[in-house]
Coordinates of C-alpha atoms in Angstrom, one line a residue:
M1 CA 249.7 20.4 -39.3
A2 CA 251.1 17.1 -40.4
L3 CA 249.1 14.0 -39.8
Y4 CA 252.1 11.6 -39.5
N5 CA 255.5 11.9 -38.1
F6 CA 257.7 9.1 -39.5
K7 CA 260.8 10.6 -38.0
K8 CA 259.9 9.4 -34.5
I9 CA 260.0 5.7 -35.4
T10 CA 262.4 3.9 -33.0
V11 CA 265.6 2.5 -34.5
V12 CA 265.3 -1.2 -35.4
P13 CA 268.5 -3.0 -34.2
S14 CA 270.0 -5.9 -36.2
A15 CA 269.4 -9.5 -34.9
K16 CA 272.8 -9.7 -33.3
D17 CA 272.5 -6.3 -31.6
F18 CA 269.0 -7.2 -30.5
I19 CA 270.2 -10.3 -28.7
D20 CA 273.3 -8.6 -27.2
L21 CA 271.2 -5.7 -25.8
T22 CA 268.6 -8.0 -24.3
L23 CA 270.9 -10.5 -22.7
S24 CA 273.2 -7.8 -21.3
K25 CA 270.2 -6.0 -19.8
T26 CA 269.1 -9.3 -18.2
Q27 CA 272.5 -9.8 -16.7
R28 CA 272.6 -6.2 -15.3
K29 CA 269.1 -6.0 -14.0
T30 CA 268.7 -9.4 -12.3
P31 CA 270.6 -11.1 -9.4
T32 CA 273.7 -13.0 -10.4
V33 CA 274.7 -15.1 -7.4
I34 CA 273.1 -18.4 -6.5
H35 CA 274.4 -21.4 -4.5
K36 CA 273.3 -25.0 -4.5
H37 CA 272.7 -25.1 -0.8
Y38 CA 269.9 -22.6 -1.1
Q39 CA 266.3 -23.9 -0.8
I40 CA 264.9 -25.3 -4.0
H41 CA 262.1 -22.7 -4.3
R42 CA 264.6 -19.9 -4.1
I43 CA 266.7 -21.5 -6.9
R44 CA 263.6 -21.9 -9.1
Q45 CA 262.6 -18.3 -8.5
F46 CA 266.1 -17.1 -9.3
Y47 CA 266.1 -18.7 -12.8
M48 CA 262.4 -18.1 -13.4
R49 CA 263.1 -14.4 -12.9
K50 CA 265.8 -14.4 -15.6
V51 CA 263.5 -16.2 -18.1
K52 CA 260.6 -13.8 -17.5
Y53 CA 262.7 -10.7 -17.6
T54 CA 264.3 -11.7 -21.0
Q55 CA 260.9 -12.5 -22.4
Q56 CA 259.5 -9.2 -21.2
N57 CA 262.4 -7.3 -22.8
Y58 CA 261.9 -9.0 -26.2
H59 CA 258.1 -8.5 -25.9
D60 CA 258.5 -4.7 -25.2
R61 CA 261.0 -4.1 -28.0
L62 CA 259.0 -6.0 -30.6
T63 CA 255.8 -4.4 -29.6
Q64 CA 257.4 -1.0 -29.9
I65 CA 258.5 -1.8 -33.5
L66 CA 255.0 -3.0 -34.4
T67 CA 253.4 0.1 -32.9
D68 CA 255.7 2.7 -34.4
F69 CA 255.5 1.5 -38.0
P70 CA 252.4 2.8 -39.8
K71 CA 249.7 0.3 -40.7
L72 CA 248.8 0.7 -44.4
D73 CA 245.1 0.2 -43.7
D74 CA 244.9 3.0 -41.1
I75 CA 246.9 5.8 -42.8
H76 CA 245.8 8.2 -45.6
P77 CA 245.5 6.5 -49.1
F78 CA 248.3 8.8 -50.4
Y79 CA 250.8 7.5 -47.9
A80 CA 249.6 3.9 -48.3
D81 CA 250.1 4.0 -52.1
L82 CA 253.4 5.9 -51.7
M83 CA 254.7 3.2 -49.4
N84 CA 253.5 0.5 -51.8
V85 CA 255.4 2.2 -54.6
L86 CA 258.6 2.6 -52.6
Y87 CA 258.7 -0.5 -50.4
D88 CA 256.3 -3.0 -51.8
K89 CA 253.2 -3.4 -49.7
D90 CA 253.3 -7.2 -49.6
H91 CA 257.0 -7.3 -48.4
Y92 CA 256.3 -4.6 -45.8
K93 CA 253.2 -6.5 -44.4
L94 CA 255.1 -9.8 -44.4
A95 CA 258.0 -8.3 -42.4
L96 CA 255.7 -6.9 -39.7
G97 CA 253.8 -10.2 -39.6
Q98 CA 257.0 -12.1 -39.1
I99 CA 257.9 -9.8 -36.2
N100 CA 254.5 -10.3 -34.7
I101 CA 254.8 -14.1 -34.9
A102 CA 258.3 -13.9 -33.3
K103 CA 256.9 -12.0 -30.4
N104 CA 254.1 -14.6 -29.8
L105 CA 256.6 -17.5 -30.1
I106 CA 258.9 -15.9 -27.5
D107 CA 256.0 -15.5 -25.2
N108 CA 255.0 -19.2 -25.6
V109 CA 258.6 -20.4 -25.1
A110 CA 258.9 -18.4 -21.9
K111 CA 255.6 -19.7 -20.6
D112 CA 256.5 -23.3 -21.3
Y113 CA 259.9 -23.2 -19.7
V114 CA 258.6 -21.4 -16.6
R115 CA 256.1 -24.2 -16.2
L116 CA 258.8 -26.8 -16.6
M117 CA 261.1 -25.0 -14.1
K118 CA 258.5 -25.6 -11.4
Y119 CA 259.5 -29.3 -11.6
G120 CA 263.3 -28.6 -11.4
D121 CA 264.7 -30.4 -8.4
S122 CA 268.3 -29.1 -8.4
L123 CA 270.3 -26.0 -9.3
Y124 CA 271.9 -27.8 -12.3
R125 CA 268.5 -28.7 -13.9
C126 CA 267.0 -25.2 -13.3
K127 CA 270.1 -23.7 -14.8
Q128 CA 269.9 -25.9 -17.9
L129 CA 266.2 -25.0 -18.3
K130 CA 267.1 -21.3 -18.1
R131 CA 269.9 -21.8 -20.8
A132 CA 267.5 -23.7 -23.0
A133 CA 264.8 -21.0 -22.7
L134 CA 267.1 -18.1 -23.5
G135 CA 268.8 -20.0 -26.3
R136 CA 265.4 -20.7 -28.0
M137 CA 264.4 -17.1 -27.7
C138 CA 267.7 -15.9 -29.3
T139 CA 267.3 -18.5 -32.1
I140 CA 263.8 -17.1 -32.9
I141 CA 265.3 -13.5 -33.1
K142 CA 268.2 -14.8 -35.3
R143 CA 265.7 -16.1 -37.8
Q144 CA 264.2 -12.6 -38.1
K145 CA 267.5 -11.1 -39.3
Q146 CA 266.3 -10.3 -42.8
S147 CA 263.0 -8.8 -41.6
L148 CA 264.7 -6.6 -39.1
E149 CA 267.2 -5.3 -41.6
Y150 CA 264.4 -4.6 -44.1
L151 CA 262.4 -2.7 -41.5
E152 CA 265.5 -0.6 -40.6
Q153 CA 266.0 0.4 -44.2
V154 CA 262.3 1.3 -44.5
R155 CA 262.6 3.3 -41.3
Q156 CA 265.6 5.3 -42.6
H157 CA 263.8 6.0 -45.9
L158 CA 260.6 7.0 -44.2
S159 CA 262.4 9.5 -41.9
R160 CA 263.8 11.2 -45.1
L161 CA 260.4 11.5 -46.7
P162 CA 259.0 15.0 -46.9
T163 CA 256.1 15.8 -44.5
I164 CA 253.1 16.2 -46.8
D165 CA 249.7 17.0 -45.3
P166 CA 247.1 15.5 -47.8
N167 CA 244.3 17.7 -46.5
T168 CA 245.8 21.2 -46.6
R169 CA 245.9 23.7 -49.4
T170 CA 248.4 22.3 -52.0
L171 CA 249.8 23.3 -55.4
L172 CA 251.0 20.3 -57.4
L173 CA 253.6 20.6 -60.2
C174 CA 253.8 17.9 -62.9
G175 CA 255.0 17.5 -66.4
Y176 CA 257.8 16.1 -68.5
P177 CA 261.4 16.0 -67.0
N178 CA 263.5 19.2 -67.3
V179 CA 260.6 21.6 -68.1
G180 CA 261.2 23.9 -65.1
K181 CA 259.2 22.5 -62.2
S182 CA 262.0 22.6 -59.6
S183 CA 262.9 26.2 -60.7
F184 CA 259.3 27.2 -60.2
I185 CA 259.1 25.8 -56.6
N186 CA 262.4 27.5 -55.8
K187 CA 261.0 30.9 -56.9
V188 CA 257.6 30.8 -55.0
T189 CA 258.7 29.0 -51.8
R190 CA 261.7 28.8 -49.5
A191 CA 262.6 25.4 -50.8
D192 CA 266.0 24.7 -52.3
V193 CA 265.5 21.9 -54.8
E194 CA 268.5 20.9 -57.0
V195 CA 268.2 22.2 -60.6
Q196 CA 270.4 20.7 -63.4
P197 CA 270.3 20.8 -67.2
Y198 CA 269.5 17.1 -67.5
A199 CA 266.4 14.9 -67.1
F200 CA 265.3 13.3 -63.8
T201 CA 267.3 15.6 -61.5
T202 CA 264.3 15.3 -59.1
K203 CA 263.9 11.6 -58.2
S204 CA 261.5 12.0 -55.3
L205 CA 258.8 14.3 -53.9
F206 CA 259.9 17.7 -52.6
V207 CA 257.8 20.1 -50.5
G208 CA 258.1 23.8 -50.1
H209 CA 255.9 26.2 -48.1
M210 CA 254.6 29.7 -48.9
D211 CA 252.1 32.3 -47.5
Y212 CA 249.2 33.7 -49.4
K213 CA 246.3 35.7 -47.9
Y214 CA 247.6 35.0 -44.4
L215 CA 247.3 31.2 -45.0
R216 CA 250.0 28.6 -45.2
W217 CA 250.3 26.7 -48.5
Q218 CA 252.4 23.7 -49.5
V219 CA 253.8 23.3 -53.0
V220 CA 254.7 19.8 -54.1
D221 CA 257.4 19.2 -56.8
T222 CA 257.0 15.8 -58.4
P223 CA 259.5 13.9 -60.5
G224 CA 259.1 14.0 -64.3
I225 CA 256.6 11.7 -66.1
L226 CA 257.2 10.1 -69.4
D227 CA 254.4 9.2 -71.9
H228 CA 254.0 5.4 -71.7
P229 CA 251.6 2.9 -70.1
L230 CA 251.1 2.8 -66.4
E231 CA 252.6 -0.7 -66.1
D232 CA 255.8 0.5 -67.7
R233 CA 256.4 3.4 -65.3
N234 CA 259.2 3.1 -62.8
T235 CA 259.3 4.0 -59.1
I236 CA 260.3 7.6 -59.7
E237 CA 257.4 8.3 -62.0
M238 CA 254.9 6.3 -59.9
Q239 CA 255.5 8.8 -57.0
A240 CA 254.2 11.6 -59.2
I241 CA 251.2 9.5 -60.3
T242 CA 250.4 8.7 -56.6
A243 CA 250.5 12.4 -55.7
L244 CA 248.2 13.3 -58.6
A245 CA 245.7 10.6 -57.7
H246 CA 245.3 11.3 -54.0
L247 CA 246.2 14.9 -53.1
R248 CA 243.3 17.5 -53.2
A249 CA 245.4 20.2 -54.9
A250 CA 245.5 22.7 -57.7
V251 CA 247.5 21.1 -60.5
L252 CA 250.0 23.1 -62.5
Y253 CA 250.9 21.3 -65.7
V254 CA 254.2 22.7 -66.8
M255 CA 255.1 22.7 -70.5
D256 CA 258.3 23.7 -72.2
V257 CA 257.4 26.0 -75.1
S258 CA 261.0 26.2 -76.3
E259 CA 261.3 22.4 -76.5
Q260 CA 264.7 22.6 -74.8
C261 CA 263.7 19.7 -72.5
G262 CA 264.1 17.3 -75.4
H263 CA 260.4 16.6 -76.0
S264 CA 258.2 18.3 -78.6
L265 CA 255.0 20.1 -77.9
E266 CA 253.0 17.3 -79.4
E267 CA 254.6 14.8 -77.0
Q268 CA 253.8 17.1 -74.0
V269 CA 250.2 17.4 -75.2
E270 CA 249.9 13.7 -75.6
L271 CA 251.1 13.1 -72.0
F272 CA 248.6 15.7 -70.9
R273 CA 245.8 13.7 -72.6
N274 CA 247.1 10.5 -71.1
I275 CA 247.1 11.6 -67.4
K276 CA 244.0 13.9 -67.8
P277 CA 241.8 11.5 -65.8
L278 CA 244.0 12.2 -62.8
F279 CA 243.1 16.0 -63.0
A280 CA 239.3 15.3 -62.5
N281 CA 237.7 17.6 -59.8
K282 CA 240.9 19.6 -59.4
P283 CA 241.6 23.2 -60.5
L284 CA 244.0 23.0 -63.5
I285 CA 246.4 25.7 -64.9
I286 CA 248.7 25.1 -67.9
V287 CA 252.0 26.9 -67.4
A288 CA 253.9 27.7 -70.7
N289 CA 257.4 28.0 -69.2
K290 CA 260.6 29.4 -70.7
C291 CA 258.9 32.3 -72.5
D292 CA 262.2 34.2 -72.3
V293 CA 263.5 31.8 -75.0
K294 CA 260.4 31.5 -77.1
R295 CA 256.8 32.9 -76.7
I296 CA 253.6 31.3 -77.8
A297 CA 253.1 34.1 -80.4
E298 CA 256.5 33.1 -82.0
L299 CA 255.4 29.4 -82.5
P300 CA 254.0 28.1 -85.8
E301 CA 250.3 28.2 -86.3
E302 CA 249.9 24.5 -85.6
S303 CA 251.5 24.9 -82.2
Q304 CA 249.5 28.0 -81.4
K305 CA 246.3 26.1 -82.1
I306 CA 247.2 23.7 -79.4
F307 CA 247.1 26.4 -76.7
E308 CA 243.9 27.9 -78.3
T309 CA 242.3 24.4 -77.9
F310 CA 243.3 24.4 -74.2
E311 CA 241.7 27.8 -73.7
A312 CA 238.5 26.7 -75.6
E313 CA 238.3 23.7 -73.2
G314 CA 238.3 26.1 -70.2
F315 CA 241.9 25.7 -69.1
S316 CA 244.0 28.8 -68.2
V317 CA 247.2 29.1 -70.1
I318 CA 249.8 31.5 -68.6
E319 CA 253.3 32.2 -70.0
T320 CA 256.1 32.2 -67.4
S321 CA 259.8 32.4 -67.2
T322 CA 261.6 31.2 -64.0
L323 CA 264.7 32.9 -65.2
T324 CA 263.2 36.4 -65.4
E325 CA 260.4 35.6 -63.0
E326 CA 257.8 36.8 -65.6
G327 CA 254.4 35.4 -64.9
V328 CA 255.4 33.4 -61.8
I329 CA 253.5 35.6 -59.3
Q330 CA 250.5 35.5 -61.7
V331 CA 250.4 31.7 -61.8
K332 CA 250.8 31.6 -58.0
T333 CA 247.9 34.1 -57.4
E334 CA 245.5 32.5 -59.9
A335 CA 246.2 28.9 -58.7
C336 CA 245.7 29.9 -55.0
D337 CA 242.5 31.9 -55.8
R338 CA 241.0 29.0 -57.8
L339 CA 241.8 26.4 -55.2
L340 CA 240.3 28.5 -52.4
A341 CA 237.1 29.0 -54.5
Y342 CA 237.0 25.3 -55.3
R343 CA 237.4 24.3 -51.6
V344 CA 234.6 26.6 -50.6
D345 CA 232.3 25.2 -53.3
T346 CA 233.1 21.7 -52.2
K347 CA 232.2 22.5 -48.6
M348 CA 229.0 24.2 -49.6
K349 CA 227.9 21.1 -51.4
G350 CA 228.5 18.9 -48.4
N351 CA 226.0 18.2 -45.6
K352 CA 228.1 19.7 -42.8
V353 CA 227.6 23.2 -44.1
N354 CA 223.8 23.0 -43.6
E355 CA 224.2 22.4 -39.9
V356 CA 226.3 25.6 -39.7
L357 CA 224.0 27.7 -41.8
N358 CA 221.0 26.8 -39.8
R359 CA 222.6 28.4 -36.8
L360 CA 223.5 31.7 -38.6
H361 CA 221.1 34.6 -39.4
L362 CA 222.3 37.6 -41.4
A363 CA 220.2 40.7 -40.7
M364 CA 219.8 43.1 -43.6
P365 CA 218.4 46.6 -42.6
A366 CA 215.7 48.1 -44.9
K367 CA 214.6 51.7 -45.3
R368 CA 211.5 52.9 -43.5
D369 CA 210.8 55.7 -46.0
D370 CA 212.4 58.1 -48.5
K371 CA 212.9 60.9 -46.0
E372 CA 216.5 62.3 -45.8
R373 CA 217.8 62.4 -42.3
L374 CA 220.9 64.6 -41.8
P375 CA 223.4 63.9 -39.0
F376 CA 222.7 65.8 -35.7
I377 CA 225.5 67.8 -34.1
P378 CA 224.7 69.4 -30.6
E379 CA 224.9 73.2 -30.3
G380 CA 227.5 73.0 -27.5
A381 CA 229.9 71.2 -29.9
I382 CA 229.4 73.8 -32.6
A383 CA 230.0 76.6 -30.1
R384 CA 233.2 75.0 -28.7
K385 CA 234.5 74.6 -32.2
K386 CA 234.0 78.3 -33.0
R387 CA 235.8 79.3 -29.8
M388 CA 238.8 77.3 -30.8
E389 CA 239.1 79.1 -34.1
V390 CA 241.6 82.0 -33.9
D391 CA 243.0 84.4 -36.5
T392 CA 246.6 83.8 -35.6
P393 CA 248.5 81.8 -38.3
R394 CA 249.3 78.2 -37.5
R395 CA 252.8 77.4 -36.2
K396 CA 255.0 75.7 -38.8
T397 CA 256.0 72.2 -37.8
E398 CA 259.4 70.7 -38.5
R399 CA 257.7 68.7 -41.3
D400 CA 256.5 71.9 -42.9
L401 CA 259.9 73.4 -42.7
E402 CA 261.4 70.3 -44.3
L403 CA 259.1 70.4 -47.2
E404 CA 259.7 74.2 -47.6
M405 CA 263.5 74.1 -47.4
G406 CA 264.1 70.8 -49.2
D407 CA 267.8 69.7 -49.2
D408 CA 268.9 72.8 -47.1
Y409 CA 266.8 71.6 -44.1
I410 CA 268.8 70.7 -41.0
L411 CA 267.0 69.4 -37.9
D412 CA 267.6 71.8 -35.0
L413 CA 266.1 70.8 -31.7
Q414 CA 268.1 73.2 -29.6
K415 CA 265.9 76.2 -30.6
Y416 CA 263.1 74.6 -28.5
W417 CA 265.1 74.4 -25.3
D418 CA 263.5 76.2 -22.4
L419 CA 266.4 78.0 -20.6
M420 CA 266.4 80.9 -18.2
N421 CA 268.9 82.7 -20.5
A422 CA 267.8 82.2 -24.1
S423 CA 271.3 83.2 -25.4
E424 CA 272.8 80.0 -23.9
K425 CA 270.9 77.6 -26.2
Y426 CA 273.7 77.1 -28.6
D427 CA 276.6 77.1 -26.0
K428 CA 278.8 74.0 -26.1
I429 CA 277.9 71.3 -23.7
P430 CA 280.8 70.7 -21.3
E431 CA 282.4 67.3 -21.5
I432 CA 282.6 65.6 -18.1
W433 CA 285.2 62.9 -17.3
Q434 CA 285.2 61.2 -13.8
G435 CA 283.2 64.1 -12.3
H436 CA 285.5 66.8 -13.7
N437 CA 284.8 69.3 -16.5
I438 CA 287.6 68.9 -19.0
L439 CA 287.5 72.6 -20.0
D440 CA 288.7 73.4 -16.4
Y441 CA 292.1 71.7 -17.3
I442 CA 292.5 73.3 -20.7
D443 CA 294.5 76.5 -21.1
P444 CA 292.7 78.8 -23.6
D445 CA 296.1 80.5 -24.4
I446 CA 297.9 77.3 -25.2
M447 CA 298.3 78.0 -28.9
K448 CA 299.6 81.5 -28.2
K449 CA 302.2 80.2 -25.8
L450 CA 303.2 77.5 -28.3
E451 CA 303.9 80.1 -31.0
E452 CA 306.0 82.1 -28.5
L453 CA 308.1 79.0 -27.7
E454 CA 308.6 78.2 -31.3
K455 CA 309.8 81.8 -32.0
E456 CA 312.2 81.5 -29.0
E457 CA 313.6 78.2 -30.4
E458 CA 314.2 79.7 -33.8
L459 CA 316.1 82.7 -32.2
R460 CA 318.3 80.2 -30.2
E461 CA 319.1 78.1 -33.3
A462 CA 319.9 81.3 -35.2
A463 CA 322.3 82.4 -32.4
G464 CA 324.1 79.0 -32.7
E465 CA 323.3 77.9 -29.2
Y466 CA 322.9 74.2 -30.2
D467 CA 326.0 74.0 -32.4
S468 CA 328.7 71.7 -30.9
E469 CA 332.3 72.4 -31.6
P470 CA 334.8 69.6 -31.3
E471 CA 337.6 72.1 -30.2
S472 CA 335.6 73.0 -27.1
E473 CA 336.2 69.6 -25.5
D474 CA 339.0 69.5 -22.9
E475 CA 341.9 67.0 -22.8
E476 CA 340.2 64.9 -20.1
M477 CA 337.2 64.3 -22.3
M478 CA 339.4 63.4 -25.2
E479 CA 341.2 60.8 -23.1
I480 CA 337.9 59.3 -22.0
R481 CA 336.7 59.0 -25.6
Q482 CA 340.0 57.4 -26.7
L483 CA 339.8 54.9 -23.8
A484 CA 336.2 54.0 -24.7
K485 CA 337.3 53.4 -28.3
Q486 CA 340.0 51.1 -27.2
I487 CA 337.6 49.1 -25.0
R488 CA 335.2 48.7 -27.8
E489 CA 337.9 47.5 -30.2
K490 CA 339.2 45.0 -27.6
K491 CA 335.6 43.7 -27.0
K492 CA 335.2 43.1 -30.7
L493 CA 338.6 41.2 -30.8
K494 CA 337.4 39.0 -27.8
I495 CA 334.2 38.2 -29.6
L496 CA 336.1 37.2 -32.8
Q497 CA 338.5 35.0 -30.8
S498 CA 335.7 33.2 -29.0
K499 CA 333.9 32.5 -32.4
E500 CA 337.1 31.0 -33.8
K501 CA 337.4 28.6 -30.9
D502 CA 336.3 25.0 -31.3
T503 CA 332.9 25.0 -29.5
R504 CA 332.0 21.4 -30.2
G505 CA 333.7 20.1 -27.0
P506 CA 332.1 20.3 -23.6
R507 CA 331.7 23.8 -22.2
M508 CA 332.4 24.9 -18.7
P509 CA 330.1 27.5 -17.1
R510 CA 331.4 31.0 -16.6
T511 CA 331.2 30.7 -12.8
A512 CA 333.6 27.8 -12.8
K513 CA 336.3 29.4 -14.8
K514 CA 339.2 30.7 -12.7
V515 CA 340.9 34.0 -13.8
Q516 CA 344.3 34.8 -12.4
R517 CA 344.6 38.2 -10.7
K518 CA 347.8 39.0 -12.5
V519 CA 346.3 38.3 -15.9
L520 CA 343.2 40.4 -15.1
E521 CA 345.3 43.4 -13.8
K522 CA 347.6 43.2 -16.9
E523 CA 344.7 43.3 -19.3
M524 CA 343.1 46.2 -17.6
S525 CA 346.4 48.1 -17.4
D526 CA 346.8 47.6 -21.2
L527 CA 343.4 49.1 -21.7
G528 CA 344.5 52.2 -19.7
L529 CA 343.1 51.6 -16.3
D530 CA 345.1 52.3 -13.1
M531 CA 345.4 48.9 -11.3
T532 CA 347.6 49.9 -8.4
N533 CA 346.5 49.4 -4.7
K534 CA 343.7 47.0 -5.6
D535 CA 344.1 44.6 -2.6
D536 CA 340.7 45.5 -1.2
A537 CA 338.9 45.0 -4.5
H538 CA 336.2 42.3 -4.7
Y539 CA 338.2 40.1 -7.2
A540 CA 341.2 40.2 -5.0
R541 CA 339.3 39.0 -1.9
R542 CA 337.6 36.2 -4.0
S543 CA 340.9 35.0 -5.4
R544 CA 342.3 34.6 -1.9
S545 CA 339.3 32.6 -0.7
V546 CA 339.5 30.3 -3.7
T547 CA 343.2 29.7 -3.5
R548 CA 343.2 29.2 0.3
K549 CA 343.7 25.5 1.0
R550 CA 341.3 23.5 3.2
K551 CA 342.9 21.8 6.1
R552 CA 342.6 18.0 5.9
D553 CA 341.2 16.3 8.9
E554 CA 343.4 13.8 10.6
S555 CA 342.2 10.3 9.9
E556 CA 343.5 6.8 9.7
T557 CA 345.7 5.7 6.9
P558 CA 343.5 3.9 4.3
T559 CA 344.2 0.3 3.9
S560 CA 343.7 0.2 0.1
V561 CA 343.8 2.6 -2.8
A562 CA 340.0 2.1 -3.5
R563 CA 339.1 2.9 0.0
S564 CA 341.1 6.0 -0.1
R565 CA 339.4 7.2 -3.2
S566 CA 335.9 6.5 -2.0
S567 CA 336.4 8.1 1.4
S568 CA 337.4 11.4 -0.2
R569 CA 334.2 11.7 -2.2
P570 CA 331.1 12.9 -0.2
P571 CA 327.7 11.1 -0.5
R572 CA 325.4 12.2 -3.3
D573 CA 322.6 13.4 -1.1
V574 CA 324.9 15.9 0.6
S575 CA 327.2 16.7 -2.3
G576 CA 327.5 20.5 -2.8
L577 CA 325.7 21.4 0.5
R578 CA 327.3 23.6 3.0
D579 CA 326.2 22.4 6.3
E580 CA 323.5 20.3 8.1
K581 CA 321.0 23.1 8.0
M582 CA 321.2 23.3 4.2
V583 CA 320.8 19.5 3.9
K584 CA 317.6 19.6 6.0
K585 CA 316.2 22.5 3.9
V586 CA 316.9 20.6 0.6
K587 CA 315.1 17.5 1.9
T588 CA 312.1 19.6 2.9
M589 CA 311.9 21.2 -0.5
A590 CA 312.2 17.8 -2.3
K591 CA 309.4 16.4 -0.2
K592 CA 307.1 19.4 -1.0
A593 CA 307.8 19.0 -4.7
Q594 CA 306.8 15.4 -4.6
T595 CA 303.4 16.1 -2.8
K596 CA 301.5 16.9 -6.0
M597 CA 302.7 13.7 -7.8
N598 CA 301.8 11.6 -4.7
R599 CA 298.3 13.1 -4.7
M600 CA 297.8 12.3 -8.4
G601 CA 299.0 8.7 -7.9
R602 CA 296.3 7.8 -5.4
K603 CA 293.7 5.3 -6.4
G604 CA 290.4 7.0 -7.6
E605 CA 286.9 5.9 -8.1
A606 CA 287.5 5.2 -11.8
D607 CA 290.5 2.9 -11.1
R608 CA 289.9 -0.7 -11.7
H609 CA 289.9 -2.8 -8.5
I610 CA 290.2 -6.6 -8.5
F611 CA 288.8 -7.7 -5.2
D612 CA 290.0 -11.3 -5.6
T613 CA 292.3 -12.5 -8.3
K614 CA 291.1 -16.1 -7.9
P615 CA 287.3 -16.2 -7.0
K616 CA 286.7 -19.4 -5.0
H617 CA 283.4 -20.2 -6.6
L618 CA 285.1 -20.5 -10.0
L619 CA 288.3 -22.2 -9.1
A620 CA 287.5 -24.5 -6.1
G621 CA 285.9 -27.9 -6.2
K622 CA 285.4 -30.5 -8.8
R623 CA 284.6 -29.4 -12.3
K624 CA 281.4 -30.6 -13.7
M625 CA 279.8 -30.4 -17.1
G626 CA 279.7 -26.9 -18.5
K627 CA 281.9 -23.9 -18.5
T628 CA 283.5 -22.3 -15.5
Q629 CA 281.9 -18.9 -16.0
R630 CA 280.0 -16.7 -13.7
R631 CA 276.4 -17.7 -13.3

């Protein structure tokens, strides 16, 4: 379990946002209306409340910042040194100190002005004291602009740091850049660290987790280290040095045998000798990586002697390849076993283990004599076992049949079904659909009947029953065909004529076009239809009603031409309507259609409402010093 959770640190607002948040909250959470005719103690209390509320807001927010950020003296030395490397310990402490001083100054300002406000004898003086108090508090916060911005950057970086538990079981990878440390952690854990063929791909600490012997382990990948003095190391390298110095872990020193990393074996050995003091009291394994390119046995004798020297000093040397995964599991297993043994030895040397051992007693039974004592089985059990033994052969199980038959075995469970009639075991199970057996609706002779029908059709086709002879048609049918052909040709001509017309002009609807009866009857006669005695046809009745003239109502002679024109045209709201009943119906329909729009147009709770466009307390009376704004 992690000791620290830096992701829960509250966001540090900028100085401007800090002031805006606090003043807007004061405005929202405190009363806003006061008049000069109120009693003086009420006016004083009104403005005192604003000053105290603002001070309390600032105090709570600044205290939250000071509480959330870790104190370097209280946290684990690993995190303290890591923060010193990344953020500069002096700058960090100075920023938190400035915030603490600002908090105390704001408290003192509020206390002083609340004391002065007790002597305010008018609304104007109390208001000016309140403005001065809030102004001084805001000025103090404005001066902390740089400290707040620095702490926000630290907070963002801290939240991105990996969660490393300094006290748990840990494997630590170190070595020159580009020797294969990140590839190793990707193989043994679920981490996904970026791997590239250039140096310093890993610029910060990365953590992966794995399971071994039902325990959770963390593997820490450190940035590459170069061989130069400690004072010359940059921030990236110092992170690896900090992890090596403070984490109780098994160290895996990764070396590139093929020298593809750009550094010779001698340089890698020199770096090992340089940082060897950091490996004190830690299990150490030397990982000879990239053995798929070159193995130790293929190196010159001078290079082989280097690894022989390591083994002589008691360090394990294991060849690995993260590409083929050769030796990766071996390194993981040996490192974990050695670290577990080391942790047990460390605990046994401590004083805490003595308290536990004093409370434990392990009993070791000893032999009384050399006499052999056989196990005792009751006679009843032996007799029952004999009764159970029978001469009949054991029934073969399905597993025995499977081993005996091999690939020819098919699992058949129907042979074990217990039915009244054993011959029905392999009958087909009826298929039920909506409570009915489908077999009841299937004709078993359907295929036989189909064959008979097909034979009958073949006989009919052979007899020529389906052959059609054009001579068999009578004269009436011929006339009908000829007339239909003429109608189709005429229709095509009409379509072509309509396409040739100029269609760019305004079109009249088909219903408004008037067709003369004579023209219609002539066209139909030409097509071969009998158009005599058609007075009762629908088109004849319609033409009479259209052509019949409407009687003009007697009215006075218009006095002018304009009056005569306007009187002949009906009003727009009754234009095209037959009678009063239809006019009433149209108005009802229009009213119903507008109902939904009217409902949507009503004022809702989200609509802005201005109670008074000119508030009296802002616009009435003599203007004094100050702005005409809401109090």
